[in-house]
PDB file of C-alpha atoms in Angstrom:
ATOM      1  CA  MET A   7     -12.699  16.741  10.595  1.00 43.00           C
ATOM      2  CA  ILE A   8     -13.444  17.146   6.861  1.00 53.00           C
ATOM      3  CA  GLU A   9     -10.221  17.527   5.012  1.00 55.00           C
ATOM      4  CA  ASP A  10      -9.704  19.270   1.820  1.00 82.00           C
ATOM      5  CA  LEU A  11     -11.594  16.831  -0.516  1.00 93.00           C
ATOM      6  CA  LYS A  12     -10.597  18.186  -3.838  1.00 93.00           C
ATOM      7  CA  ARG A  13      -7.343  16.314  -3.795  1.00 93.00           C
ATOM      8  CA  TYR A  14      -9.371  13.126  -4.358  1.00 96.00           C
ATOM      9  CA  PHE A  15     -10.858  14.604  -7.559  1.00 96.00           C
ATOM     10  CA  SER A  16      -7.718  16.283  -9.171  1.00 91.00           C
ATOM     11  CA  LYS A  17      -7.140  13.449 -11.587  1.00 90.00           C
ATOM     12  CA  GLN A  18     -10.724  12.498 -12.238  1.00 94.00           C
ATOM     13  CA  GLU A  19     -14.281  13.696 -11.305  1.00 96.00           C
ATOM     14  CA  LEU A  20     -15.323  10.084 -10.233  1.00 97.00           C
ATOM     15  CA  ILE A  21     -13.311   7.949  -8.007  1.00 98.00           C
ATOM     16  CA  PRO A  22     -14.118   4.383  -7.018  1.00 98.00           C
ATOM     17  CA  ALA A  23     -15.204   3.651  -3.525  1.00 98.00           C
ATOM     18  CA  VAL A  24     -14.692   0.050  -2.169  1.00 98.00           C
ATOM     19  CA  VAL A  25     -17.377  -0.705   0.111  1.00 98.00           C
ATOM     20  CA  GLN A  26     -16.571  -3.172   2.893  1.00 98.00           C
ATOM     21  CA  ASP A  27     -18.763  -4.638   5.517  1.00 98.00           C
ATOM     22  CA  ALA A  28     -17.034  -3.348   8.692  1.00 98.00           C
ATOM     23  CA  ARG A  29     -17.956  -6.437  10.780  1.00 97.00           C
ATOM     24  CA  SER A  30     -17.430  -9.345   8.465  1.00 97.00           C
ATOM     25  CA  GLY A  31     -14.769  -7.850   6.099  1.00 98.00           C
ATOM     26  CA  ASP A  32     -16.755  -8.751   3.125  1.00 98.00           C
ATOM     27  CA  VAL A  33     -16.369  -6.585   0.068  1.00 98.00           C
ATOM     28  CA  LEU A  34     -20.001  -5.613  -0.645  1.00 98.00           C
ATOM     29  CA  MET A  35     -19.778  -3.602  -3.879  1.00 98.00           C
ATOM     30  CA  LEU A  36     -17.850  -0.892  -5.782  1.00 98.00           C
ATOM     31  CA  ALA A  37     -19.536   2.299  -6.597  1.00 98.00           C
ATOM     32  CA  TYR A  38     -18.268   5.901  -7.591  1.00 98.00           C
ATOM     33  CA  MET A  39     -18.180   9.109  -5.797  1.00 98.00           C
ATOM     34  CA  ASN A  40     -17.770  12.657  -6.944  1.00 98.00           C
ATOM     35  CA  GLU A  41     -17.018  15.424  -4.642  1.00 97.00           C
ATOM     36  CA  GLU A  42     -20.604  16.209  -4.043  1.00 97.00           C
ATOM     37  CA  SER A  43     -21.544  12.645  -3.134  1.00 98.00           C
ATOM     38  CA  LEU A  44     -18.455  12.274  -0.873  1.00 97.00           C
ATOM     39  CA  THR A  45     -19.532  15.554   0.899  1.00 97.00           C
ATOM     40  CA  LYS A  46     -23.126  14.362   1.402  1.00 97.00           C
ATOM     41  CA  THR A  47     -21.748  11.129   2.642  1.00 98.00           C
ATOM     42  CA  LEU A  48     -19.462  12.865   5.272  1.00 96.00           C
ATOM     43  CA  GLU A  49     -22.435  15.237   6.299  1.00 96.00           C
ATOM     44  CA  THR A  50     -24.945  12.615   6.774  1.00 97.00           C
ATOM     45  CA  GLY A  51     -22.921   9.481   7.914  1.00 97.00           C
ATOM     46  CA  TYR A  52     -24.677   7.420   5.145  1.00 98.00           C
ATOM     47  CA  THR A  53     -23.317   6.726   1.809  1.00 98.00           C
ATOM     48  CA  TRP A  54     -24.201   8.723  -1.307  1.00 98.00           C
ATOM     49  CA  TYR A  55     -22.799   7.779  -4.749  1.00 98.00           C
ATOM     50  CA  TYR A  56     -22.761   8.934  -8.298  1.00 98.00           C
ATOM     51  CA  SER A  57     -24.490   6.763 -10.802  1.00 96.00           C
ATOM     52  CA  ARG A  58     -22.664   6.697 -14.175  1.00 95.00           C
ATOM     53  CA  SER A  59     -25.670   5.231 -15.865  1.00 93.00           C
ATOM     54  CA  ARG A  60     -28.244   7.557 -14.468  1.00 95.00           C
ATOM     55  CA  LYS A  61     -25.937  10.492 -14.309  1.00 97.00           C
ATOM     56  CA  ARG A  62     -27.031  11.792 -10.926  1.00 97.00           C
ATOM     57  CA  LEU A  63     -26.294  11.329  -7.200  1.00 98.00           C
ATOM     58  CA  TRP A  64     -28.182   8.640  -5.403  1.00 97.00           C
ATOM     59  CA  ARG A  65     -28.441   7.784  -1.808  1.00 97.00           C
ATOM     60  CA  LYS A  66     -27.781   4.106  -1.321  1.00 98.00           C
ATOM     61  CA  GLY A  67     -30.984   2.551  -0.220  1.00 97.00           C
ATOM     62  CA  GLU A  68     -33.162   5.340  -1.328  1.00 96.00           C
ATOM     63  CA  SER A  69     -35.594   2.976  -3.032  1.00 94.00           C
ATOM     64  CA  SER A  70     -34.743  -0.235  -1.341  1.00 95.00           C
ATOM     65  CA  GLY A  71     -34.221   0.902   2.153  1.00 97.00           C
ATOM     66  CA  ASN A  72     -30.898  -0.901   2.279  1.00 98.00           C
ATOM     67  CA  VAL A  73     -28.843   1.985   3.605  1.00 98.00           C
ATOM     68  CA  GLN A  74     -25.297   1.796   4.559  1.00 98.00           C
ATOM     69  CA  ARG A  75     -24.186   3.626   7.777  1.00 98.00           C
ATOM     70  CA  VAL A  76     -20.526   4.698   7.422  1.00 98.00           C
ATOM     71  CA  VAL A  77     -18.116   3.489  10.056  1.00 98.00           C
ATOM     72  CA  SER A  78     -14.990   4.941   8.321  1.00 98.00           C
ATOM     73  CA  ILE A  79     -13.673   6.338   5.031  1.00 98.00           C
ATOM     74  CA  THR A  80      -9.953   5.972   4.211  1.00 98.00           C
ATOM     75  CA  GLY A  81      -8.261   7.197   1.153  1.00 97.00           C
ATOM     76  CA  ASP A  82      -5.465   5.251  -0.548  1.00 98.00           C
ATOM     77  CA  CYS A  83      -1.786   6.088  -0.955  1.00 97.00           C
ATOM     78  CA  ASP A  84      -2.311   8.072  -4.045  1.00 95.00           C
ATOM     79  CA  ASP A  85      -5.653   9.641  -3.160  1.00 96.00           C
ATOM     80  CA  ASP A  86      -7.678   8.255  -6.107  1.00 97.00           C
ATOM     81  CA  THR A  87      -9.545   5.450  -4.269  1.00 98.00           C
ATOM     82  CA  LEU A  88     -11.689   5.409  -1.163  1.00 98.00           C
ATOM     83  CA  LEU A  89     -12.332   2.520   1.276  1.00 98.00           C
ATOM     84  CA  VAL A  90     -15.664   2.815   2.843  1.00 98.00           C
ATOM     85  CA  ARG A  91     -16.411   0.602   5.765  1.00 98.00           C
ATOM     86  CA  VAL A  92     -20.038   0.414   6.601  1.00 98.00           C
ATOM     87  CA  GLU A  93     -22.777  -1.209   8.544  1.00 98.00           C
ATOM     88  CA  GLN A  94     -25.130  -2.558   5.877  1.00 98.00           C
ATOM     89  CA  THR A  95     -28.908  -2.614   6.379  1.00 98.00           C
ATOM     90  CA  GLY A  96     -30.407  -5.583   4.351  1.00 97.00           C
ATOM     91  CA  SER A  97     -28.531  -6.616   1.141  1.00 97.00           C
ATOM     92  CA  ALA A  98     -25.905  -4.563  -0.571  1.00 97.00           C
ATOM     93  CA  CYS A  99     -26.678  -5.814  -4.087  1.00 97.00           C
ATOM     94  CA  HIS A 100     -29.712  -4.702  -6.080  1.00 94.00           C
ATOM     95  CA  THR A 101     -30.308  -8.267  -6.882  1.00 96.00           C
ATOM     96  CA  GLY A 102     -31.005  -9.070  -3.232  1.00 96.00           C
ATOM     97  CA  ALA A 103     -27.703 -10.808  -2.894  1.00 97.00           C
ATOM     98  CA  PRO A 104     -25.770  -9.962   0.348  1.00 97.00           C
ATOM     99  CA  THR A 105     -22.971  -8.697  -1.815  1.00 98.00           C
ATOM    100  CA  CYS A 106     -22.476  -7.767  -5.526  1.00 98.00           C
ATOM    101  CA  PHE A 107     -19.725 -10.377  -5.812  1.00 98.00           C
ATOM    102  CA  PHE A 108     -22.051 -13.491  -5.672  1.00 98.00           C
ATOM    103  CA  ALA A 109     -21.358 -14.926  -9.020  1.00 96.00           C
ATOM    104  CA  GLU A 110     -19.238 -18.102  -9.352  1.00 96.00           C
ATOM    105  CA  PRO A 111     -15.531 -17.088  -9.568  1.00 96.00           C
ATOM    106  CA  ILE A 112     -14.141 -17.059 -13.064  1.00 95.00           C
ATOM    107  CA  TYR A 113     -10.914 -18.267 -11.452  1.00 96.00           C
ATOM    108  CA  ARG A 114      -9.973 -20.390  -8.581  1.00 97.00           C
ATOM    109  CA  ALA A 115      -6.345 -21.422  -7.667  1.00 96.00           C
ATOM    110  CA  LYS A 116      -5.965 -25.269  -7.801  1.00 86.00           C
ATOM    111  CA  PRO A 117      -6.638 -26.626  -4.471  1.00 75.00           C
ATOM    112  CA  GLU A 118      -3.496 -28.701  -4.388  1.00 59.00           C
ATOM    113  CA  ALA A 119      -1.439 -25.498  -4.528  1.00 51.00           C
ATOM    114  CA  GLU A 120      -3.146 -23.699  -1.888  1.00 49.00           C
TER     115      GLU A 120
ATOM    116  CA  MET B  17     -12.694 -22.391 -17.103  1.00 43.00           C
ATOM    117  CA  ILE B  18     -11.863 -19.095 -18.748  1.00 53.00           C
ATOM    118  CA  GLU B  19     -15.256 -17.658 -19.602  1.00 55.00           C
ATOM    119  CA  ASP B  20     -15.756 -15.028 -22.204  1.00 83.00           C
ATOM    120  CA  LEU B  21     -13.947 -12.151 -20.766  1.00 93.00           C
ATOM    121  CA  LYS B  22     -15.182  -9.485 -23.318  1.00 93.00           C
ATOM    122  CA  ARG B  23     -18.377  -8.767 -21.268  1.00 93.00           C
ATOM    123  CA  TYR B  24     -16.257  -7.298 -18.566  1.00 96.00           C
ATOM    124  CA  PHE B  25     -14.779  -4.788 -21.061  1.00 96.00           C
ATOM    125  CA  SER B  26     -17.948  -3.927 -23.112  1.00 91.00           C
ATOM    126  CA  LYS B  27     -18.661  -0.611 -21.212  1.00 90.00           C
ATOM    127  CA  GLN B  28     -15.090   0.329 -20.612  1.00 94.00           C
ATOM    128  CA  GLU B  29     -11.650  -0.883 -21.543  1.00 96.00           C
ATOM    129  CA  LEU B  30     -10.433  -0.657 -18.085  1.00 97.00           C
ATOM    130  CA  ILE B  31     -12.322  -2.048 -15.055  1.00 98.00           C
ATOM    131  CA  PRO B  32     -11.410  -1.636 -11.372  1.00 98.00           C
ATOM    132  CA  ALA B  33     -10.066  -4.720  -9.585  1.00 98.00           C
ATOM    133  CA  VAL B  34     -10.384  -4.759  -5.697  1.00 98.00           C
ATOM    134  CA  VAL B  35      -7.675  -6.658  -4.370  1.00 98.00           C
ATOM    135  CA  GLN B  36      -8.372  -8.429  -1.031  1.00 98.00           C
ATOM    136  CA  ASP B  37      -6.098 -10.409   1.135  1.00 98.00           C
ATOM    137  CA  ALA B  38      -7.622 -13.968   1.035  1.00 98.00           C
ATOM    138  CA  ARG B  39      -6.710 -14.838   4.623  1.00 97.00           C
ATOM    139  CA  SER B  40      -7.297 -11.541   6.619  1.00 97.00           C
ATOM    140  CA  GLY B  41     -10.051 -10.078   4.443  1.00 98.00           C
ATOM    141  CA  ASP B  42      -8.132  -6.657   4.309  1.00 98.00           C
ATOM    142  CA  VAL B  43      -8.680  -4.665   1.243  1.00 98.00           C
ATOM    143  CA  LEU B  44      -5.062  -4.272  -0.100  1.00 98.00           C
ATOM    144  CA  MET B  45      -5.342  -2.003  -3.107  1.00 98.00           C
ATOM    145  CA  LEU B  46      -7.326  -1.123  -6.136  1.00 98.00           C
ATOM    146  CA  ALA B  47      -5.954  -1.398  -9.603  1.00 98.00           C
ATOM    147  CA  TYR B  48      -7.179  -1.598 -13.205  1.00 98.00           C
ATOM    148  CA  MET B  49      -7.320  -4.422 -15.536  1.00 98.00           C
ATOM    149  CA  ASN B  50      -7.956  -4.380 -19.307  1.00 98.00           C
ATOM    150  CA  GLU B  51      -8.711  -7.573 -21.143  1.00 97.00           C
ATOM    151  CA  GLU B  52      -4.913  -8.442 -21.798  1.00 97.00           C
ATOM    152  CA  SER B  53      -3.933  -8.051 -18.134  1.00 98.00           C
ATOM    153  CA  LEU B  54      -6.978 -10.152 -16.972  1.00 97.00           C
ATOM    154  CA  THR B  55      -5.974 -12.815 -19.528  1.00 97.00           C
ATOM    155  CA  LYS B  56      -2.268 -12.803 -18.390  1.00 97.00           C
ATOM    156  CA  THR B  57      -3.532 -13.118 -14.601  1.00 98.00           C
ATOM    157  CA  LEU B  58      -5.797 -15.954 -15.463  1.00 96.00           C
ATOM    158  CA  GLU B  59      -2.902 -17.867 -17.434  1.00 96.00           C
ATOM    159  CA  THR B  60      -0.256 -17.213 -14.867  1.00 97.00           C
ATOM    160  CA  GLY B  61      -2.146 -17.234 -11.637  1.00 97.00           C
ATOM    161  CA  TYR B  62      -0.494 -14.026 -10.427  1.00 98.00           C
ATOM    162  CA  THR B  63      -1.881 -10.573 -10.871  1.00 98.00           C
ATOM    163  CA  TRP B  64      -1.148  -8.326 -13.829  1.00 98.00           C
ATOM    164  CA  TYR B  65      -2.640  -4.890 -14.046  1.00 98.00           C
ATOM    165  CA  TYR B  66      -2.731  -1.938 -16.544  1.00 98.00           C
ATOM    166  CA  SER B  67      -1.091   1.226 -15.346  1.00 96.00           C
ATOM    167  CA  ARG B  68      -3.115   4.279 -16.281  1.00 95.00           C
ATOM    168  CA  SER B  69      -0.123   6.553 -15.560  1.00 93.00           C
ATOM    169  CA  ARG B  70       2.496   4.466 -17.251  1.00 95.00           C
ATOM    170  CA  LYS B  71       0.054   3.359 -19.936  1.00 97.00           C
ATOM    171  CA  ARG B  72       1.299  -0.250 -20.059  1.00 97.00           C
ATOM    172  CA  LEU B  73       0.790  -3.679 -18.391  1.00 98.00           C
ATOM    173  CA  TRP B  74       2.559  -4.315 -15.234  1.00 97.00           C
ATOM    174  CA  ARG B  75       3.089  -7.519 -13.344  1.00 98.00           C
ATOM    175  CA  LYS B  76       2.545  -6.727  -9.616  1.00 98.00           C
ATOM    176  CA  GLY B  77       5.834  -7.249  -7.959  1.00 97.00           C
ATOM    177  CA  GLU B  78       7.929  -7.003 -11.108  1.00 96.00           C
ATOM    178  CA  SER B  79      10.369  -4.555  -9.415  1.00 94.00           C
ATOM    179  CA  SER B  80       9.615  -4.925  -5.771  1.00 95.00           C
ATOM    180  CA  GLY B  81       9.190  -8.896  -5.682  1.00 97.00           C
ATOM    181  CA  ASN B  82       5.891  -8.373  -3.788  1.00 98.00           C
ATOM    182  CA  VAL B  83       3.803 -10.666  -6.048  1.00 98.00           C
ATOM    183  CA  GLN B  84       0.194 -11.573  -5.550  1.00 98.00           C
ATOM    184  CA  ARG B  85      -0.820 -15.219  -6.022  1.00 98.00           C
ATOM    185  CA  VAL B  86      -4.480 -15.338  -7.084  1.00 98.00           C
ATOM    186  CA  VAL B  87      -6.720 -17.454  -4.973  1.00 98.00           C
ATOM    187  CA  SER B  88     -10.029 -16.383  -6.827  1.00 98.00           C
ATOM    188  CA  ILE B  89     -11.470 -13.843  -9.146  1.00 98.00           C
ATOM    189  CA  THR B  90     -15.062 -12.996  -8.948  1.00 98.00           C
ATOM    190  CA  GLY B  91     -17.028 -10.512 -11.223  1.00 97.00           C
ATOM    191  CA  ASP B  92     -19.773  -8.338  -9.790  1.00 98.00           C
ATOM    192  CA  CYS B  93     -23.477  -8.206 -10.541  1.00 97.00           C
ATOM    193  CA  ASP B  94     -23.043  -6.080 -13.505  1.00 95.00           C
ATOM    194  CA  ASP B  95     -19.860  -7.284 -14.912  1.00 96.00           C
ATOM    195  CA  ASP B  96     -17.716  -4.075 -14.460  1.00 97.00           C
ATOM    196  CA  THR B  97     -15.722  -4.690 -11.291  1.00 98.00           C
ATOM    197  CA  LEU B  98     -13.589  -7.615 -10.312  1.00 98.00           C
ATOM    198  CA  LEU B  99     -12.799  -8.921  -6.736  1.00 98.00           C
ATOM    199  CA  VAL B 100      -9.433 -10.530  -6.715  1.00 98.00           C
ATOM    200  CA  ARG B 101      -8.572 -12.486  -3.573  1.00 98.00           C
ATOM    201  CA  VAL B 102      -4.861 -13.008  -3.227  1.00 98.00           C
ATOM    202  CA  GLU B 103      -1.978 -14.273  -1.156  1.00 98.00           C
ATOM    203  CA  GLN B 104       0.319 -11.303  -0.944  1.00 98.00           C
ATOM    204  CA  THR B 105       3.985 -11.615  -0.741  1.00 98.00           C
ATOM    205  CA  GLY B 106       5.501  -8.749   1.367  1.00 97.00           C
ATOM    206  CA  SER B 107       3.695  -5.458   1.387  1.00 97.00           C
ATOM    207  CA  ALA B 108       0.821  -4.612  -1.197  1.00 97.00           C
ATOM    208  CA  CYS B 109       1.679  -0.845  -1.265  1.00 97.00           C
ATOM    209  CA  HIS B 110       4.571   0.741  -3.061  1.00 94.00           C
ATOM    210  CA  THR B 111       5.232   2.732   0.056  1.00 96.00           C
ATOM    211  CA  GLY B 112       6.095  -0.371   1.937  1.00 96.00           C
ATOM    212  CA  ALA B 113       2.814  -0.291   3.921  1.00 97.00           C
ATOM    213  CA  PRO B 114       0.795  -3.627   4.188  1.00 97.00           C
ATOM    214  CA  THR B 115      -2.057  -2.004   2.396  1.00 98.00           C
ATOM    215  CA  CYS B 116      -2.599   1.037   0.289  1.00 98.00           C
ATOM    216  CA  PHE B 117      -5.235   2.248   2.878  1.00 98.00           C
ATOM    217  CA  PHE B 118      -2.839   3.101   5.607  1.00 98.00           C
ATOM    218  CA  ALA B 119      -3.807   6.703   6.022  1.00 96.00           C
ATOM    219  CA  GLU B 120      -5.820   8.198   8.756  1.00 96.00           C
ATOM    220  CA  PRO B 121      -9.414   7.950   7.952  1.00 96.00           C
ATOM    221  CA  ILE B 122     -11.098  11.092   6.638  1.00 95.00           C
ATOM    222  CA  TYR B 123     -14.244  10.036   8.532  1.00 96.00           C
ATOM    223  CA  ARG B 124     -15.067   7.927  11.551  1.00 97.00           C
ATOM    224  CA  ALA B 125     -18.516   7.335  12.977  1.00 96.00           C
ATOM    225  CA  LYS B 126     -18.812   8.745  16.445  1.00 86.00           C
ATOM    226  CA  PRO B 127     -18.018   6.123  18.978  1.00 75.00           C
ATOM    227  CA  GLU B 128     -21.181   6.691  20.905  1.00 59.00           C
ATOM    228  CA  ALA B 129     -23.338   5.823  17.925  1.00 51.00           C
ATOM    229  CA  GLU B 130     -21.405   2.581  17.088  1.00 49.00           C
TER     230      GLU B 130
END
């Protein structure tokens, strides 16, 4: 089942993982994976990422308990992004918000044109 | 309405933009924006990205006609990712697929556990 994962990391060591709630379709967050974190995710069925600021792997929810059970992982057309559909326990964002995209939009289409 | 955009580019010149279909909720693609492409997107209401391979700005749909009208743009909790909700004309992917995530998943949760 685990394909050759190296093709995802041929251009860069870290690739973005778009994390989507499998039920609601909400985009929860974006995080980065290296080959090791992707391997651990596939082995455990729960998300592991690579923290660019802390320069280490982290298991999502390791301190908060807000784990993400993986429903599916799909690569994109040029093998440099992953779409990770999950069942989120608790809130995805470290702020406690349900998703990391809770801010007021910086742009909204004008209502009359929608 | 246009806030200070520089905060999104303080850590890196290019930030990932997760592009989501505003109606279906499908994640269509991931692309990168620099400050200039974000500015052009905000000014025109249609998506502009920065191509890392071609090292230049591109207007989504400039050759294919498959433009993306922006519905909203939201920054994430630490200002280094954008969620761009769009109305997609035609297919989002250069392959002609509706989304860039058309491949067979590399992981699926076991059905009995879902």
